[in-house]
Phi, psi and omega in degrees: 000157177205162173227157182212144175266133181256145179289156175279352182268086181219163177271178182283347175213154181175193182228135176250130181249149175219140183224141182214141359274162173283131182249169176248131181246123178245102184293339181279340181209100183299336180294339179278355180275106190266002178118152178109179179278122189252342181186161183235141176245109178288331180296311182265356180054049176217171181239148170274131184229142174243118169269117188301136175279339174240121187237147180236078183285163171275184179284350184234355184202170181288164173304132179305330180289343179256003182264084192266123180240140177228133182225157177209156175220133176257152180220153175224161180060038177097156182291126182285162179286334174223149186235133176259119181265146172246119183255146173229160177278130177273331182259167170262157182231144180232153176229121182241133177242128179260122184244163179055043181221110189275335186286156175287133182263131178266324177197165178229138174247131175248122178238123183250163176285349175241155179290133183244343189214189180089204184283127182230183181225129179244125181269121183254352186277164181278085180212192185297330183257010184304134178082007181260139173254119186224174170065033172298153186237005180235136182269345187245134173242130176258127181247116178277135185282122182284341181215139186299327183263008183275134177240014177248130184232125176260148176207152173254146180207163172288139179302137180212148177265109179253018184299333177244016185246197182229159176222124177253128178247122180243120182256129181250138170244183179297332187242347187205176173223150182228139185237138175227130178250134178248122179258103184291333182291334186255005184236146173265085185278146179294323178235132181276166175252000000 
């Protein structure tokens, strides 16, 4: 839940936007950008968004910093006393299960042929690109394992078309790493990416 104070300087109709979570953007060191909506551009009517390249999910859901929500409410005939927001997910979410693997997993790296994380752009205005998250700049997401015996990994990512691409999954244990590459262009997969 959240509350916000609105200015008295408004027109008789308009749109109120809300974005969660609020992120911190450090232009001098992109590694310090931990996820969330970091800034708004009124000129281009878009937001700067960071999809974390390193994520710490729970056993049942994605990392809160990668759980990106955007909402808006429009009003006419003056600002209402209460506002009902409609939220949508700005990011895509994935769930990966590793099977037939007995060792304890310390982390997993997912590297795609398309950018999945990093600094992105979310369009909030009522136009052709409204509601789209684009321009991610990092291909690799590192998922830290929340439990030693857990083989299910959740992650948030920028939407990407991998139908003709590849996905490399690298599993780390205390002593070794194992790599599996999935070539989507050459396989008839039951579920697409």
